[in-house]
PDB file of C-alpha atoms in Angstrom:
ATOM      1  CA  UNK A 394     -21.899   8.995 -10.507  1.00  0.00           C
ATOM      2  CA  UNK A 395     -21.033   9.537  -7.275  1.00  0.00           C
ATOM      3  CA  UNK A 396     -17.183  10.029  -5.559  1.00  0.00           C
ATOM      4  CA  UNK A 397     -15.132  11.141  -3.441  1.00  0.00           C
ATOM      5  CA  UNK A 398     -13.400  14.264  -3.853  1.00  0.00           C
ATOM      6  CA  UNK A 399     -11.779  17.542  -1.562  1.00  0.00           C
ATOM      7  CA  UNK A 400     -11.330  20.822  -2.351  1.00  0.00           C
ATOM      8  CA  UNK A 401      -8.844  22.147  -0.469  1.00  0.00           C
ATOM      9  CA  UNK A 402      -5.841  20.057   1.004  1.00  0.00           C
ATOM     10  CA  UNK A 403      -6.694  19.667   4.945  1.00  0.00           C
ATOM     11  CA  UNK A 404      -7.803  17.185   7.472  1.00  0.00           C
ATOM     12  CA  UNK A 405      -9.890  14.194   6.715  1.00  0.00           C
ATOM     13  CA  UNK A 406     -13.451  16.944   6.872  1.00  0.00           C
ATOM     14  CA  UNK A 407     -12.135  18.269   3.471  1.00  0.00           C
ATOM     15  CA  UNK A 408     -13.577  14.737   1.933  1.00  0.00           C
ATOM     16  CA  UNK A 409     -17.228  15.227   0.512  1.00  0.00           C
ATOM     17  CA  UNK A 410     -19.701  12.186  -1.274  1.00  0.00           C
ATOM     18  CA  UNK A 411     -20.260  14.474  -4.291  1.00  0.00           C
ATOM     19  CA  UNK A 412     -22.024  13.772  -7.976  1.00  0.00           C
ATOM     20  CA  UNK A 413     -19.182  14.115 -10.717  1.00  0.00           C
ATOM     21  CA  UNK A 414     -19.057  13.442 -14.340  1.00  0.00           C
ATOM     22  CA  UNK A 415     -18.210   9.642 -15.068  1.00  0.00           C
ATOM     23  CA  UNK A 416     -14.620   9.230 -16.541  1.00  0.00           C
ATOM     24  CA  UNK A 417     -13.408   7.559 -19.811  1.00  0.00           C
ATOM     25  CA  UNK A 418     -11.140   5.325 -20.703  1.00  0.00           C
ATOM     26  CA  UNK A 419      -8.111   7.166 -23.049  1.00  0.00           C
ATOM     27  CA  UNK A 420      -5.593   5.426 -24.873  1.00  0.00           C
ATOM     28  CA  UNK A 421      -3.985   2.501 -22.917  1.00  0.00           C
ATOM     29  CA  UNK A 422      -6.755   2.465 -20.409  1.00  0.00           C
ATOM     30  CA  UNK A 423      -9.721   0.482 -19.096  1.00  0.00           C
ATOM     31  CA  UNK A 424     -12.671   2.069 -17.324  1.00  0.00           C
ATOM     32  CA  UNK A 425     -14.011  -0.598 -14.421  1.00  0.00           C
ATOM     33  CA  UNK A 426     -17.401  -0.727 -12.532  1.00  0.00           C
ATOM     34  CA  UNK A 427     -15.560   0.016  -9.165  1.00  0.00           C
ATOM     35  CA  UNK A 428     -16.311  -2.753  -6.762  1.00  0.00           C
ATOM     36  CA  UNK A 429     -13.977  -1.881  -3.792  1.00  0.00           C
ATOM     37  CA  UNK A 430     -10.913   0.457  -3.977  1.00  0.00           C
ATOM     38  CA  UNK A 431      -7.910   0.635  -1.747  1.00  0.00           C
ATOM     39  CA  UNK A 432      -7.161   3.013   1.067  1.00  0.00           C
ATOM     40  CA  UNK A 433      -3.641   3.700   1.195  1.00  0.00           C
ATOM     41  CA  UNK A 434      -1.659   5.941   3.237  1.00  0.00           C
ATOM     42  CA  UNK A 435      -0.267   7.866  -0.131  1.00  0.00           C
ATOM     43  CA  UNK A 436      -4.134   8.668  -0.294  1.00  0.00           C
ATOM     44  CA  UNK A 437      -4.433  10.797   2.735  1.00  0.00           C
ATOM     45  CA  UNK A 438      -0.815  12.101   2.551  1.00  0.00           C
ATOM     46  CA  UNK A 439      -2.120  13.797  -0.433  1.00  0.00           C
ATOM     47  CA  UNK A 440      -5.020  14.905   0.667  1.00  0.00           C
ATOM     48  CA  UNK A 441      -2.966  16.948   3.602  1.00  0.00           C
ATOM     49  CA  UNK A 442      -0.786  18.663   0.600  1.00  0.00           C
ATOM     50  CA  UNK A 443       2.078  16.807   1.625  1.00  0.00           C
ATOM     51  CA  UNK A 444       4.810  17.595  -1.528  1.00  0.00           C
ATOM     52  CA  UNK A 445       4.954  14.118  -2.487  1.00  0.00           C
ATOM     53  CA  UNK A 446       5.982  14.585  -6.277  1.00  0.00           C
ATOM     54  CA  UNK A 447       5.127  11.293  -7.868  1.00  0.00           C
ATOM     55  CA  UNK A 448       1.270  12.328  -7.181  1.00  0.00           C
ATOM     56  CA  UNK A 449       1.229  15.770  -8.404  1.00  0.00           C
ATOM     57  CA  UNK A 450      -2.485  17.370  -8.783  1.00  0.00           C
ATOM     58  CA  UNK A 451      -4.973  19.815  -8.999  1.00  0.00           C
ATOM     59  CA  UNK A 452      -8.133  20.829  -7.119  1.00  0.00           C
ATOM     60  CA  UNK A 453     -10.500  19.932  -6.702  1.00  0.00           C
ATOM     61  CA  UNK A 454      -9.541  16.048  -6.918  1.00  0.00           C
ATOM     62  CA  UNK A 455     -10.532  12.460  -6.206  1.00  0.00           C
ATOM     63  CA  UNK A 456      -9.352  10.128  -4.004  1.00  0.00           C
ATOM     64  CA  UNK A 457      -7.838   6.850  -4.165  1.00  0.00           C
ATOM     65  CA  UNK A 458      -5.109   4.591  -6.324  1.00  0.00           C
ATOM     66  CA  UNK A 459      -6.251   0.934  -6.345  1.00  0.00           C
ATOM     67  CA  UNK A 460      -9.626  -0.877  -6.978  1.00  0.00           C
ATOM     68  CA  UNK A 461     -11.181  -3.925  -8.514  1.00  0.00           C
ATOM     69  CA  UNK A 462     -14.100  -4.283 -10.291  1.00  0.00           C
ATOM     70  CA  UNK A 463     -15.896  -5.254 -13.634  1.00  0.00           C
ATOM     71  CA  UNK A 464     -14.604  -3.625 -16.967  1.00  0.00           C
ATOM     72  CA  UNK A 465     -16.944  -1.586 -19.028  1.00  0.00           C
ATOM     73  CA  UNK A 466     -15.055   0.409 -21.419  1.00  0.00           C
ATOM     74  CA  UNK A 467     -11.879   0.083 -23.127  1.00  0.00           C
ATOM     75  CA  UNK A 468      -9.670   2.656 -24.515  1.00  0.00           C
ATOM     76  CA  UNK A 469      -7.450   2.659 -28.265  1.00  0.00           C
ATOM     77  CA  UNK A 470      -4.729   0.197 -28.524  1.00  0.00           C
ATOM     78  CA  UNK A 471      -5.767  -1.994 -25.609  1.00  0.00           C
ATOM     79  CA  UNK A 472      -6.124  -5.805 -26.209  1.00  0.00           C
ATOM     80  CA  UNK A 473      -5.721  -9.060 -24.219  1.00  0.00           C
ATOM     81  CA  UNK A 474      -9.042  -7.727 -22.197  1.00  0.00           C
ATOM     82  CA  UNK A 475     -12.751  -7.533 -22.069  1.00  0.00           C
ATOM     83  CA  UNK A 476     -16.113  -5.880 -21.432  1.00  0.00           C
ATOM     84  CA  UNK A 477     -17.259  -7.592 -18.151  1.00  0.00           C
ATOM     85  CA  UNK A 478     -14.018  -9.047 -16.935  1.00  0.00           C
ATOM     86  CA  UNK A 479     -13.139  -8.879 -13.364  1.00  0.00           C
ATOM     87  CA  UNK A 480      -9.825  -7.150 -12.526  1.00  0.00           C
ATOM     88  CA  UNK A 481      -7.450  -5.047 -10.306  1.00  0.00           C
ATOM     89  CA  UNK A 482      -5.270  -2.251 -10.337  1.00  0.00           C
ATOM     90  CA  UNK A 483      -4.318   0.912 -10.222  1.00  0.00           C
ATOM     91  CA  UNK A 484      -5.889   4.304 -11.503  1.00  0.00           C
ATOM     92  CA  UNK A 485      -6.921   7.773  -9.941  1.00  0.00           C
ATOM     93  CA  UNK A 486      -9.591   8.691  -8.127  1.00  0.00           C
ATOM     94  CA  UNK A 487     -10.702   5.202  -7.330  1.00  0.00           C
ATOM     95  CA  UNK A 488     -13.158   6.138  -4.691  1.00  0.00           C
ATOM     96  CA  UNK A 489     -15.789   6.310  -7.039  1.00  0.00           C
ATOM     97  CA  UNK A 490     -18.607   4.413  -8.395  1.00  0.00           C
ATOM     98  CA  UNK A 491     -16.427   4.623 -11.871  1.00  0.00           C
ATOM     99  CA  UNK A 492     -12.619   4.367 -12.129  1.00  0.00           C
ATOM    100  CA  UNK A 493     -10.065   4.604 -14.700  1.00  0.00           C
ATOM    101  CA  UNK A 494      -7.361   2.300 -14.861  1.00  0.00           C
ATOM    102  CA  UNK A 495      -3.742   2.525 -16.688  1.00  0.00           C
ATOM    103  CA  UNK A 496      -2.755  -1.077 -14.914  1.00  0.00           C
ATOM    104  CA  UNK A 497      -4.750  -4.109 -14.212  1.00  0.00           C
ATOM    105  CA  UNK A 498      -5.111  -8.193 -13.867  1.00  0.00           C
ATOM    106  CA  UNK A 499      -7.241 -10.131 -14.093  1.00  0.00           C
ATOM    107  CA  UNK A 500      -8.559 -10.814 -10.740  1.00  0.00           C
ATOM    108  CA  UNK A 501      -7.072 -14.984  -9.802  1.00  0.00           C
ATOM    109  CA  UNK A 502      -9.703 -17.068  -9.125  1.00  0.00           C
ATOM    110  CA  UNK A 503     -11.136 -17.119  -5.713  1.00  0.00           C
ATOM    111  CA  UNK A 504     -10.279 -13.799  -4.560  1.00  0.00           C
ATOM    112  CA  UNK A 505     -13.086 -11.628  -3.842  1.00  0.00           C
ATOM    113  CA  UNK A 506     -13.288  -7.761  -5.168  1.00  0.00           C
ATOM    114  CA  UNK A 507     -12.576  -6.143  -1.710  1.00  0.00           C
ATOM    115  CA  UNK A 508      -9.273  -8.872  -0.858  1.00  0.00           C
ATOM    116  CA  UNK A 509      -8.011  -7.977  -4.869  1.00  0.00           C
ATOM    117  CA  UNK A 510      -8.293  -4.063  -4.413  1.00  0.00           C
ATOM    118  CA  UNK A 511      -6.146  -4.114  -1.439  1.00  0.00           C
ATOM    119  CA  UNK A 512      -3.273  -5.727  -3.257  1.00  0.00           C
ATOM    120  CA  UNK A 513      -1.861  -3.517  -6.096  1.00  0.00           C
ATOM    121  CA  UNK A 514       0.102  -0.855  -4.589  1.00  0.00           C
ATOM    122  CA  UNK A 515       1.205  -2.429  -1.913  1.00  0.00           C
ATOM    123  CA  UNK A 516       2.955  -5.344  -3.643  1.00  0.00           C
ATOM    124  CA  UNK A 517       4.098  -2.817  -5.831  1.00  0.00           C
ATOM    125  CA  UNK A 518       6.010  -1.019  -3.352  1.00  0.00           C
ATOM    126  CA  UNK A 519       6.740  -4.039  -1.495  1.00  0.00           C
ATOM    127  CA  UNK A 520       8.929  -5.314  -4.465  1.00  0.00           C
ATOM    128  CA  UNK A 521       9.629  -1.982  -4.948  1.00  0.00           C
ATOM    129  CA  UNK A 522      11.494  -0.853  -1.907  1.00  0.00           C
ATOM    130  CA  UNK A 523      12.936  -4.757  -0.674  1.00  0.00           C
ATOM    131  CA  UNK A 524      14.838  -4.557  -4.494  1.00  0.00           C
ATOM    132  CA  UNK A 525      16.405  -0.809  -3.440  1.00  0.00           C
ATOM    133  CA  UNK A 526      17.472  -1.968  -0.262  1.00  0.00           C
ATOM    134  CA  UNK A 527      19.610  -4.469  -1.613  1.00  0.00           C
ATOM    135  CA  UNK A 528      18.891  -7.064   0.877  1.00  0.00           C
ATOM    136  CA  UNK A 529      19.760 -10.673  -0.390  1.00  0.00           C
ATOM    137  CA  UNK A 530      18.788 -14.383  -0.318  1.00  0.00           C
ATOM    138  CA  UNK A 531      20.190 -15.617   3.520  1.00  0.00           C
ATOM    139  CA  UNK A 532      20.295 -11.917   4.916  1.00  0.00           C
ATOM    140  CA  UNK A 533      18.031 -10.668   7.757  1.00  0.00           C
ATOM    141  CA  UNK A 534      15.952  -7.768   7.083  1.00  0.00           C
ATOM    142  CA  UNK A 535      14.127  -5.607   9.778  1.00  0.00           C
ATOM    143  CA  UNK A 536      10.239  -4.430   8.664  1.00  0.00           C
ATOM    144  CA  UNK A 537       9.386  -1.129  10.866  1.00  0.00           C
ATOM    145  CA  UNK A 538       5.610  -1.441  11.094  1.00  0.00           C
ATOM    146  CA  UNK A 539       5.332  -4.892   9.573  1.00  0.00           C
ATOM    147  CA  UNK A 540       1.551  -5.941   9.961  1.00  0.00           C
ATOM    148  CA  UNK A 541       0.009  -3.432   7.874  1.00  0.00           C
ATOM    149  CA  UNK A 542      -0.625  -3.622   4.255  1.00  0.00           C
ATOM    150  CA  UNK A 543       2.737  -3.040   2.336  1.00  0.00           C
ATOM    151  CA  UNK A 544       4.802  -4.536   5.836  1.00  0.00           C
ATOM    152  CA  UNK A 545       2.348  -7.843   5.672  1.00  0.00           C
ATOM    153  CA  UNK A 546       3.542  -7.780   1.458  1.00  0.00           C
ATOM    154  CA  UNK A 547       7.049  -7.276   2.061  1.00  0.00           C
ATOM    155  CA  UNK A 548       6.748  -9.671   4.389  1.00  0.00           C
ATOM    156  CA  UNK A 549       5.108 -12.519   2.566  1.00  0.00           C
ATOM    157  CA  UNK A 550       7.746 -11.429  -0.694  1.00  0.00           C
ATOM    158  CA  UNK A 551      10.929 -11.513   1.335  1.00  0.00           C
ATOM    159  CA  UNK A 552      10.386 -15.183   2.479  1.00  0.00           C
ATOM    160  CA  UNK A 553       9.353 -15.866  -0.893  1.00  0.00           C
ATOM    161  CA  UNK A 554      12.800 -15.371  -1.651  1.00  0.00           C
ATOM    162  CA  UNK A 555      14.669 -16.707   0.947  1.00  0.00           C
ATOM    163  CA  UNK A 556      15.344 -13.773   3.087  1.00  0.00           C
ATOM    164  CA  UNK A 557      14.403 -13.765   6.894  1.00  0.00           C
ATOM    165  CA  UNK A 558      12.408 -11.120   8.270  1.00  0.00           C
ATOM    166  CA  UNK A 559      12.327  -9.504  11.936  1.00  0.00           C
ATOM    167  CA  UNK A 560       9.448  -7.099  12.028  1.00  0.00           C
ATOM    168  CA  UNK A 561       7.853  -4.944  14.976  1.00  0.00           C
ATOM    169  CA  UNK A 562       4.444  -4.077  15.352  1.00  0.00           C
ATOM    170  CA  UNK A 563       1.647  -3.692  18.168  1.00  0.00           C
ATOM    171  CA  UNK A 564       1.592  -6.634  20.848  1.00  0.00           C
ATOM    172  CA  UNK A 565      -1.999  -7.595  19.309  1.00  0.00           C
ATOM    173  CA  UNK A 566      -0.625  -7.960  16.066  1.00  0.00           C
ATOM    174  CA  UNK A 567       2.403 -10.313  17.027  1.00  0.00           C
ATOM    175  CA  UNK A 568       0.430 -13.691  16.537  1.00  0.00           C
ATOM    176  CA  UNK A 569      -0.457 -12.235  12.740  1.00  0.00           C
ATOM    177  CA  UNK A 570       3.394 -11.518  12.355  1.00  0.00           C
ATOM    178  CA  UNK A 571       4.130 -15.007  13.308  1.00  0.00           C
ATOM    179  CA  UNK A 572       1.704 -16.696  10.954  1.00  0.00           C
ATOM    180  CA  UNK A 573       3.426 -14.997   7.879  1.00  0.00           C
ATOM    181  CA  UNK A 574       7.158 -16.614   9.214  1.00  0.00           C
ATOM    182  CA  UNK A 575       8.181 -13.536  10.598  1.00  0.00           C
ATOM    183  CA  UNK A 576      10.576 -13.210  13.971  1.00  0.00           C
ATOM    184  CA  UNK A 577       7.983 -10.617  15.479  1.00  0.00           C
ATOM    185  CA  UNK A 578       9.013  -8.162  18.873  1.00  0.00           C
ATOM    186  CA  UNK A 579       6.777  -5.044  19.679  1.00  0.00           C
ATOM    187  CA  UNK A 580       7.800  -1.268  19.586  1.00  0.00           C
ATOM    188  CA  UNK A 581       8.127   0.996  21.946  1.00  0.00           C
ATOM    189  CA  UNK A 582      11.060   0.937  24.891  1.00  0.00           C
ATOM    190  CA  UNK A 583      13.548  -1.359  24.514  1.00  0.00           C
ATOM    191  CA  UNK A 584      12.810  -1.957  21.027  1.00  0.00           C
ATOM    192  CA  UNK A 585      16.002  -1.550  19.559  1.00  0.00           C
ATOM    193  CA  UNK A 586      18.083  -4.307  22.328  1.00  0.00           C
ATOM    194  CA  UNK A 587      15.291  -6.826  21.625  1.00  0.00           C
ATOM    195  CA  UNK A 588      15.563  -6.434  17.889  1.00  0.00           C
ATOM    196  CA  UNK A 589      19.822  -7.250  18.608  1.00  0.00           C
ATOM    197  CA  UNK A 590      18.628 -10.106  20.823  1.00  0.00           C
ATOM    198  CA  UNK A 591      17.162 -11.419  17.591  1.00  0.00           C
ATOM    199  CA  UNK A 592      20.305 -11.672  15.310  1.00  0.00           C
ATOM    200  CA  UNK A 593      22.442  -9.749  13.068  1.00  0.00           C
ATOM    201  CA  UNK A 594      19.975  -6.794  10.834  1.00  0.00           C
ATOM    202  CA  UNK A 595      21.382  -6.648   7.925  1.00  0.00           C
ATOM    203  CA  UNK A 596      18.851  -4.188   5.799  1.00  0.00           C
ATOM    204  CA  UNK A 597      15.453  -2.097   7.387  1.00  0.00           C
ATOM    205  CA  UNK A 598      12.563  -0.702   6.197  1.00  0.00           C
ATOM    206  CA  UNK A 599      10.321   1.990   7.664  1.00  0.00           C
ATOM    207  CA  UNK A 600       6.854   1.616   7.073  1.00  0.00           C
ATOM    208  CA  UNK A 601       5.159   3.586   9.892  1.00  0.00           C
ATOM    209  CA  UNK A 602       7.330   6.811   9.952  1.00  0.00           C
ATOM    210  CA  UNK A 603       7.419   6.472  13.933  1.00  0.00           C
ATOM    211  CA  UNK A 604      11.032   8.973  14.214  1.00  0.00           C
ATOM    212  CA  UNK A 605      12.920   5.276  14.423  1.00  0.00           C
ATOM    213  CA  UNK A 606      15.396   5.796  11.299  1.00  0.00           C
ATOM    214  CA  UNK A 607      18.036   6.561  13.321  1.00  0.00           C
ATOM    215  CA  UNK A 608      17.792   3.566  15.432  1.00  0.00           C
ATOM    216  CA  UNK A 609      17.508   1.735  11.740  1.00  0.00           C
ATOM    217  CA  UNK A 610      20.421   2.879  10.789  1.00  0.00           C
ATOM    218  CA  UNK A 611      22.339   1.991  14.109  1.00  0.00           C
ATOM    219  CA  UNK A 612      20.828  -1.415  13.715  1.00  0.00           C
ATOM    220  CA  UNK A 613      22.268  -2.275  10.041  1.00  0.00           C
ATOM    221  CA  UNK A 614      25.236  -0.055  10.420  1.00  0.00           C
ATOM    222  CA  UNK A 615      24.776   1.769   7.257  1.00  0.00           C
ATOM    223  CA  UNK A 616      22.276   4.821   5.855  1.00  0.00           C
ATOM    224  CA  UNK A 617      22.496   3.012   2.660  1.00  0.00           C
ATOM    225  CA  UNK A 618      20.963  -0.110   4.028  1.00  0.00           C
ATOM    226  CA  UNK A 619      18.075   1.671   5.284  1.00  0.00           C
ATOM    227  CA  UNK A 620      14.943   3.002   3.196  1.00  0.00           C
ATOM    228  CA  UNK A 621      11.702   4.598   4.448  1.00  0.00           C
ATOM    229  CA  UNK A 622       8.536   4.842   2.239  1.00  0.00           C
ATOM    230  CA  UNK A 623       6.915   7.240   5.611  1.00  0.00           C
ATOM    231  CA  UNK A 624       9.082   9.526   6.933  1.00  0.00           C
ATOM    232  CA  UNK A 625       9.932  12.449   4.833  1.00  0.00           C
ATOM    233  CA  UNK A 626      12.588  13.562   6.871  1.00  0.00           C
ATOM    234  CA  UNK A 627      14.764  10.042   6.131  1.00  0.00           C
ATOM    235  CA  UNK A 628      17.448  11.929   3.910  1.00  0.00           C
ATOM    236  CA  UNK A 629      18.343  14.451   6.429  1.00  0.00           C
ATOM    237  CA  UNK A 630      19.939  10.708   7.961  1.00  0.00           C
ATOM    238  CA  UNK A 631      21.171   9.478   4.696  1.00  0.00           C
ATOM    239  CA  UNK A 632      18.372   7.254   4.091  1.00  0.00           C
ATOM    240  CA  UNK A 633      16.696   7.018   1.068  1.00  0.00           C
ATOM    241  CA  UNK A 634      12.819   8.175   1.012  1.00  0.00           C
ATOM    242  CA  UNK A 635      10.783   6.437  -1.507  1.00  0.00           C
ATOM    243  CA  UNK A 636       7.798   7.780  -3.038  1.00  0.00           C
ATOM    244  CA  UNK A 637       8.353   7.178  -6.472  1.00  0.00           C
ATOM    245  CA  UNK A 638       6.608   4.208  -7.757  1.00  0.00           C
ATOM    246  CA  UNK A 639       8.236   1.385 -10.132  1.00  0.00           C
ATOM    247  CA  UNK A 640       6.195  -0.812 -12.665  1.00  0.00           C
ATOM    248  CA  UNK A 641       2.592  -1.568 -11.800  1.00  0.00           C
ATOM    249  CA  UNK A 642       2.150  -4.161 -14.311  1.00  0.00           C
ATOM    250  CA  UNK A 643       4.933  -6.090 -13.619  1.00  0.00           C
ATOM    251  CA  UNK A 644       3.767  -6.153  -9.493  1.00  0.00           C
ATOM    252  CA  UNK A 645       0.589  -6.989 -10.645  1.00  0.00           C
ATOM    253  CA  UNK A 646       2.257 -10.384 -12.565  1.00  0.00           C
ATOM    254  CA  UNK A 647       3.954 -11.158  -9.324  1.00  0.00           C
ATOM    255  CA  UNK A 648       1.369 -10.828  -7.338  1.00  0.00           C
ATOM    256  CA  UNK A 649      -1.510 -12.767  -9.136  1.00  0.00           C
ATOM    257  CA  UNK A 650       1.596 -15.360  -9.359  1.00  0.00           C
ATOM    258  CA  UNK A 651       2.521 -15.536  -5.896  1.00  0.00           C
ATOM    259  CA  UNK A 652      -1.618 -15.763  -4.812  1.00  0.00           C
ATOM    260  CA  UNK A 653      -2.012 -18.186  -7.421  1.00  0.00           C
ATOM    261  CA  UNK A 654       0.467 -20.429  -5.716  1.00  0.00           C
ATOM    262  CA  UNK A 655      -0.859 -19.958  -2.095  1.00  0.00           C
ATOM    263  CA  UNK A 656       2.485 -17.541  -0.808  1.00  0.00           C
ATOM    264  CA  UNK A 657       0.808 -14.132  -0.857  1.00  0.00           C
ATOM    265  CA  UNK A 658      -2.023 -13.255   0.991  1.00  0.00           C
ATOM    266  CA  UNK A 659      -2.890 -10.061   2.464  1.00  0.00           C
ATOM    267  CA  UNK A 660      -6.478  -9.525   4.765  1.00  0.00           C
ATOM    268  CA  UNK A 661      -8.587  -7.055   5.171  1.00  0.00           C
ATOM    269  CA  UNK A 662      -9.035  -5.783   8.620  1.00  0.00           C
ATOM    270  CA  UNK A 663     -12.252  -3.427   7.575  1.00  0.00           C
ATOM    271  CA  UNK A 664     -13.892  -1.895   4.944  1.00  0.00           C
ATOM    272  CA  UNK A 665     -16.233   0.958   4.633  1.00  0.00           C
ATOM    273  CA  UNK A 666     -18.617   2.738   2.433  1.00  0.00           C
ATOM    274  CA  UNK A 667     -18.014   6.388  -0.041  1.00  0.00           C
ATOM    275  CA  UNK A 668     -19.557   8.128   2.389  1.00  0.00           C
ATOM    276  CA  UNK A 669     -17.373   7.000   4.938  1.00  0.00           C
ATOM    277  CA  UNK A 670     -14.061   8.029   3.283  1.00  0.00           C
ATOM    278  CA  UNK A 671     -13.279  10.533   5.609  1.00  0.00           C
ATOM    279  CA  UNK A 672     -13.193   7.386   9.015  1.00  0.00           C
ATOM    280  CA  UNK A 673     -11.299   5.056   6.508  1.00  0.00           C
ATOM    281  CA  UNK A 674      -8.277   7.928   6.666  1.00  0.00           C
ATOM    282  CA  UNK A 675      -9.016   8.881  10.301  1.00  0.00           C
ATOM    283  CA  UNK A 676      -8.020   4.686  10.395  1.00  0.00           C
ATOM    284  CA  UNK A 677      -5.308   4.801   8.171  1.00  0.00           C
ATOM    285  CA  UNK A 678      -3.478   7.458   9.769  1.00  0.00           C
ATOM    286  CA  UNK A 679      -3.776   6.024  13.223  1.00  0.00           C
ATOM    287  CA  UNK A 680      -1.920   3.012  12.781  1.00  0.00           C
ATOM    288  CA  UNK A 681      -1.580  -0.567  14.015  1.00  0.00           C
ATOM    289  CA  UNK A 682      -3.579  -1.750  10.720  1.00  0.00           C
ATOM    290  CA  UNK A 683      -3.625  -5.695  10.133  1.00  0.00           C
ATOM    291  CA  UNK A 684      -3.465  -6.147   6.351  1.00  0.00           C
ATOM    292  CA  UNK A 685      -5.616  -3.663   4.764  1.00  0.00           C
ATOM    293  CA  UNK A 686      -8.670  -1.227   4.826  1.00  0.00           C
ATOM    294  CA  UNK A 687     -11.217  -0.818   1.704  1.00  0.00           C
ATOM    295  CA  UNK A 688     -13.972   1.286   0.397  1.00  0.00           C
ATOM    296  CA  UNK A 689     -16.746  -1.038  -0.759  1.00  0.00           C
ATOM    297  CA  UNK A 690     -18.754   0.342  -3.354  1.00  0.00           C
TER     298      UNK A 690
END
């Protein structure tokens, strides 16, 4: 089969198309027919040798956490599933032609493979990081880098449950910010008096790692009201850096829930090909993403 894999950690060149053995699904697992995988920003971080420990690894390695796609093998103990069901999730090395999965879903009706493979860790970390926060039904909280994948989730879960949501993000992207019921303003000077003009901040997020956590923590008034899932530097403020990822399968519930019932929906702004892995980072890493970016196999 063919996938993606690097070498040695480095810039996005270190990615190479190569022919690897096809994985198998263990105990507890599903192998899928990978129709489209997610490109995250974990995925790159990794590939630089950044120390994030919740992704420890070896090299050479693959690439890539979520994907969708049609099961065709099914590890011991695993029931409730099928040979040529559709679903999503998250694995390793999903930038492949064949993935292994230790979480899926079945994919809710409708939703195509590249929309489902962009939805798994996001949501994830979305529910993850608005629970650690501590932010509450009636408060405000303030999304750093709000229109890309995990800021358009957070987003979309926050109203869900009654919380109000300023977020900042590139003037083009202001419109999209508005159409999931956020209070949107743009970044850059000034930021921080137009985010006051907006109301009271009572918890904040950093999504983009743009050096703005201690601005964050000026705005809510408290290091413990801040977390940042992008800037590794955060605890040096107080704030708490999370990399450390919660339960997949219970996201995945939420999410197919909240799609199911028309309040989650996250687009995808591009997708690309294997061989173009290494543009799909170059992407990533740049910014000002709408939704999310996928590798369509």
């Amino acid at each position: 089969m063919k996938k993606v894999s690097f070498a040695e950690f480095g810039g996005p060149e270190v990615l190479h198309l190569i022919d690897a053995e096809e994985p198998h699904a263990g105990p507890g697992q599903v192998r899928i027919a990978v129709r489209a995988a997610g490109v995250n920003p974990v995925d790159w971080r990794v590939r630089e040798g950044q120390k994030l420990s919740a992704h420890p690894l070896k090299l050479p390695s693959g690439v890539g956490l979520d994907a969708a796609g049609i099961v065709d093998e099914i590890g011991p103990g695993v029931e409730g599933v099928a040979v040529g069901d559709p679903v999503f999730g998250e694995g390793s090395e999903t930038y492949a032609e064949f993935a292994v999965l230790g979480a899926w879903a079945r994919i809710p009706e409708g939703l195509s493979f590249e929309e489902a493979a962009g939805y798994p860790s996001v949501v994830e970390t979305a529910l993850r990081i608005i629970d650690q926060v501590g932010v509450r039904p009636g408060e405000t909280l303030l999304v750093s880098g709000a229109a890309g994948g995990v800021g358009s989730a957070v987003s979309q879960v926050a109203r869900d449950r009654g919380i109000a949501v300023i977020g900042t993000a590139g003037e083009a992207n202001q419109d999209y910010l508005r159409s999931l019921g956020v209070v949107a303003t743009t970044y850059g000077p000034g930021w921080v008096e137009r985010v006051r003009g907006l109301g009271r901040v009572d918890a904040a997020l950093d999504l983009a790692g743009s050096g703005v956590i201690g601005e964050l923590v000026e705005l809510t008034g408290d290091p413990q009201k801040v977390v940042s899932i992008a800037d590794l530097d955060a605890p040096q403020f107080g704030v708490r850096f999370s990399g450390t990822a919660g339960s997949v399968p219970d996201a995945l519930v939420e999410a197919v829930a909240m799609i199911e019932r028309g309040t989650l929906h996250i687009p995808v702004e591009r997708s690309y090909t294997l061989a173009d892995a290494a543009q799909a980072h170059i992407d990533s890493q740049a910014g000002h993403t709408r939704g999310r970016r996928v590798i369509v196999v």
